[in-house]
PDB file of C-alpha atoms in Angstrom:
ATOM      1  CA  MET A   1      11.619   6.217   0.163  1.00  0.00           C
ATOM      2  CA  SER A   2       9.807   7.850   2.975  1.00  0.00           C
ATOM      3  CA  ALA A   3       8.092  11.105   2.862  1.00  0.00           C
ATOM      4  CA  LEU A   4      10.289  12.777   5.347  1.00  0.00           C
ATOM      5  CA  ARG A   5      13.464  11.776   3.346  1.00  0.00           C
ATOM      6  CA  ARG A   6      12.089  13.463   0.160  1.00  0.00           C
ATOM      7  CA  LEU A   7      10.950  16.558   2.127  1.00  0.00           C
ATOM      8  CA  ALA A   8      14.337  16.839   4.071  1.00  0.00           C
ATOM      9  CA  PRO A   9      15.869  19.264   1.662  1.00  0.00           C
ATOM     10  CA  LEU A  10      12.730  21.437   1.521  1.00  0.00           C
ATOM     11  CA  ILE A  11      12.607  21.386   5.316  1.00  0.00           C
ATOM     12  CA  LEU A  12      16.288  22.252   5.723  1.00  0.00           C
ATOM     13  CA  GLY A  13      15.887  25.210   3.074  1.00  0.00           C
ATOM     14  CA  VAL A  14      13.009  26.674   5.176  1.00  0.00           C
ATOM     15  CA  ILE A  15      15.016  26.417   8.236  1.00  0.00           C
ATOM     16  CA  VAL A  16      17.859  28.110   6.838  1.00  0.00           C
ATOM     17  CA  LEU A  17      16.007  30.994   5.350  1.00  0.00           C
ATOM     18  CA  ALA A  18      14.087  31.492   8.762  1.00  0.00           C
ATOM     19  CA  ALA A  19      17.511  31.485  10.396  1.00  0.00           C
ATOM     20  CA  TRP A  20      18.895  34.039   7.985  1.00  0.00           C
ATOM     21  CA  GLU A  21      15.844  36.358   8.297  1.00  0.00           C
ATOM     22  CA  GLY A  22      15.690  36.102  12.010  1.00  0.00           C
ATOM     23  CA  GLY A  23      19.521  36.331  12.281  1.00  0.00           C
ATOM     24  CA  VAL A  24      19.672  39.597  10.252  1.00  0.00           C
ATOM     25  CA  ARG A  25      16.661  41.100  12.198  1.00  0.00           C
ATOM     26  CA  LEU A  26      17.884  40.149  15.584  1.00  0.00           C
ATOM     27  CA  LEU A  27      21.439  41.313  15.093  1.00  0.00           C
ATOM     28  CA  ALA A  28      20.284  44.366  13.302  1.00  0.00           C
ATOM     29  CA  ILE A  29      22.628  43.770  10.215  1.00  0.00           C
ATOM     30  CA  PRO A  30      22.257  46.473   7.655  1.00  0.00           C
ATOM     31  CA  ALA A  31      20.582  45.481   4.473  1.00  0.00           C
ATOM     32  CA  PHE A  32      23.479  46.614   2.320  1.00  0.00           C
ATOM     33  CA  VAL A  33      25.660  44.104   4.230  1.00  0.00           C
ATOM     34  CA  LEU A  34      23.341  41.183   4.343  1.00  0.00           C
ATOM     35  CA  PRO A  35      19.719  41.729   3.267  1.00  0.00           C
ATOM     36  CA  PRO A  36      17.106  39.436   4.660  1.00  0.00           C
ATOM     37  CA  PRO A  37      15.379  36.939   2.392  1.00  0.00           C
ATOM     38  CA  SER A  38      12.086  38.831   2.454  1.00  0.00           C
ATOM     39  CA  ALA A  39      13.934  42.007   1.070  1.00  0.00           C
ATOM     40  CA  VAL A  40      15.523  39.895  -1.690  1.00  0.00           C
ATOM     41  CA  VAL A  41      12.145  38.442  -2.607  1.00  0.00           C
ATOM     42  CA  ALA A  42      10.609  42.093  -2.533  1.00  0.00           C
ATOM     43  CA  ALA A  43      13.431  43.295  -4.916  1.00  0.00           C
ATOM     44  CA  LEU A  44      12.931  40.410  -7.215  1.00  0.00           C
ATOM     45  CA  LEU A  45       9.213  41.185  -7.484  1.00  0.00           C
ATOM     46  CA  ALA A  46       9.601  45.057  -7.727  1.00  0.00           C
ATOM     47  CA  ASP A  47      11.987  44.976 -10.616  1.00  0.00           C
ATOM     48  CA  PRO A  48      12.358  41.672 -12.406  1.00  0.00           C
ATOM     49  CA  ASP A  49      13.435  43.099 -15.723  1.00  0.00           C
ATOM     50  CA  THR A  50      16.611  44.795 -14.444  1.00  0.00           C
ATOM     51  CA  LEU A  51      17.369  41.803 -12.062  1.00  0.00           C
ATOM     52  CA  GLY A  52      16.795  39.297 -14.760  1.00  0.00           C
ATOM     53  CA  LEU A  53      19.159  41.175 -17.181  1.00  0.00           C
ATOM     54  CA  SER A  54      21.772  41.239 -14.396  1.00  0.00           C
ATOM     55  CA  LEU A  55      21.181  37.573 -13.716  1.00  0.00           C
ATOM     56  CA  TRP A  56      21.707  36.761 -17.477  1.00  0.00           C
ATOM     57  CA  PHE A  57      24.876  38.768 -17.591  1.00  0.00           C
ATOM     58  CA  THR A  58      26.165  37.052 -14.543  1.00  0.00           C
ATOM     59  CA  LEU A  59      25.484  33.729 -15.690  1.00  0.00           C
ATOM     60  CA  THR A  60      26.897  34.351 -19.232  1.00  0.00           C
ATOM     61  CA  VAL A  61      30.252  35.454 -17.723  1.00  0.00           C
ATOM     62  CA  THR A  62      30.252  32.710 -15.267  1.00  0.00           C
ATOM     63  CA  LEU A  63      29.734  30.116 -17.986  1.00  0.00           C
ATOM     64  CA  GLN A  64      32.368  31.545 -20.208  1.00  0.00           C
ATOM     65  CA  ALA A  65      35.036  31.721 -17.455  1.00  0.00           C
ATOM     66  CA  PHE A  66      34.067  28.001 -16.640  1.00  0.00           C
ATOM     67  CA  ALA A  67      34.555  27.143 -20.072  1.00  0.00           C
ATOM     68  CA  LEU A  68      38.023  28.778 -20.237  1.00  0.00           C
ATOM     69  CA  ALA A  69      39.106  27.154 -17.001  1.00  0.00           C
ATOM     70  CA  VAL A  70      37.900  23.703 -18.439  1.00  0.00           C
ATOM     71  CA  ALA A  71      39.793  24.322 -21.769  1.00  0.00           C
ATOM     72  CA  GLY A  72      42.916  25.330 -19.955  1.00  0.00           C
ATOM     73  CA  GLY A  73      42.822  22.555 -17.392  1.00  0.00           C
ATOM     74  CA  VAL A  74      42.384  19.960 -20.284  1.00  0.00           C
ATOM     75  CA  ALA A  75      45.261  21.627 -22.220  1.00  0.00           C
ATOM     76  CA  LEU A  76      47.463  21.488 -19.249  1.00  0.00           C
ATOM     77  CA  ALA A  77      46.571  17.763 -18.362  1.00  0.00           C
ATOM     78  CA  ILE A  78      47.329  16.804 -22.024  1.00  0.00           C
ATOM     79  CA  LEU A  79      50.647  18.657 -21.801  1.00  0.00           C
ATOM     80  CA  PHE A  80      51.608  17.037 -18.544  1.00  0.00           C
ATOM     81  CA  THR A  81      50.846  13.591 -19.681  1.00  0.00           C
ATOM     82  CA  ARG A  82      52.092  13.733 -23.109  1.00  0.00           C
ATOM     83  CA  SER A  83      55.493  15.384 -22.519  1.00  0.00           C
ATOM     84  CA  PRO A  84      57.692  14.000 -19.856  1.00  0.00           C
ATOM     85  CA  CYS A  85      59.593  17.257 -19.629  1.00  0.00           C
ATOM     86  CA  TRP A  86      56.551  19.267 -18.597  1.00  0.00           C
ATOM     87  CA  ARG A  87      55.479  17.087 -15.835  1.00  0.00           C
ATOM     88  CA  PRO A  88      54.874  18.757 -12.494  1.00  0.00           C
ATOM     89  CA  PRO A  89      57.757  18.323  -9.974  1.00  0.00           C
ATOM     90  CA  SER A  90      55.564  15.989  -7.711  1.00  0.00           C
ATOM     91  CA  ILE A  91      55.789  13.330 -10.438  1.00  0.00           C
ATOM     92  CA  PRO A  92      59.084  11.588 -10.794  1.00  0.00           C
ATOM     93  CA  THR A  93      60.800  12.759 -14.013  1.00  0.00           C
ATOM     94  CA  PRO A  94      62.358  10.179 -16.381  1.00  0.00           C
ATOM     95  CA  SER A  95      66.108  10.315 -16.940  1.00  0.00           C
ATOM     96  CA  SER A  96      65.642  11.834 -20.404  1.00  0.00           C
ATOM     97  CA  CYS A  97      64.620  15.091 -18.980  1.00  0.00           C
ATOM     98  CA  ARG A  98      67.790  15.735 -17.126  1.00  0.00           C
TER      99      ARG A  98
END
């Protein structure tokens, strides 16, 4: 694998961050609408405890919601595949459900 191919994601990330920073400054977008990456890094360095706690809370809620969604999806999949009367309308129903 060539070095350029391995570095491509990093190069793209730098380009995206530079475009984000330049676009926000060039278009004078207010920081409360879209902060530049430099402001995000400055905020992370200025108050890592508060932001770390917020990150932990957000990740916890997100993972809980994901777990509930997976459990609900699996339950619905089992219901739809095991009970012919509960299959979605897009699947042809057997005559026993009529």
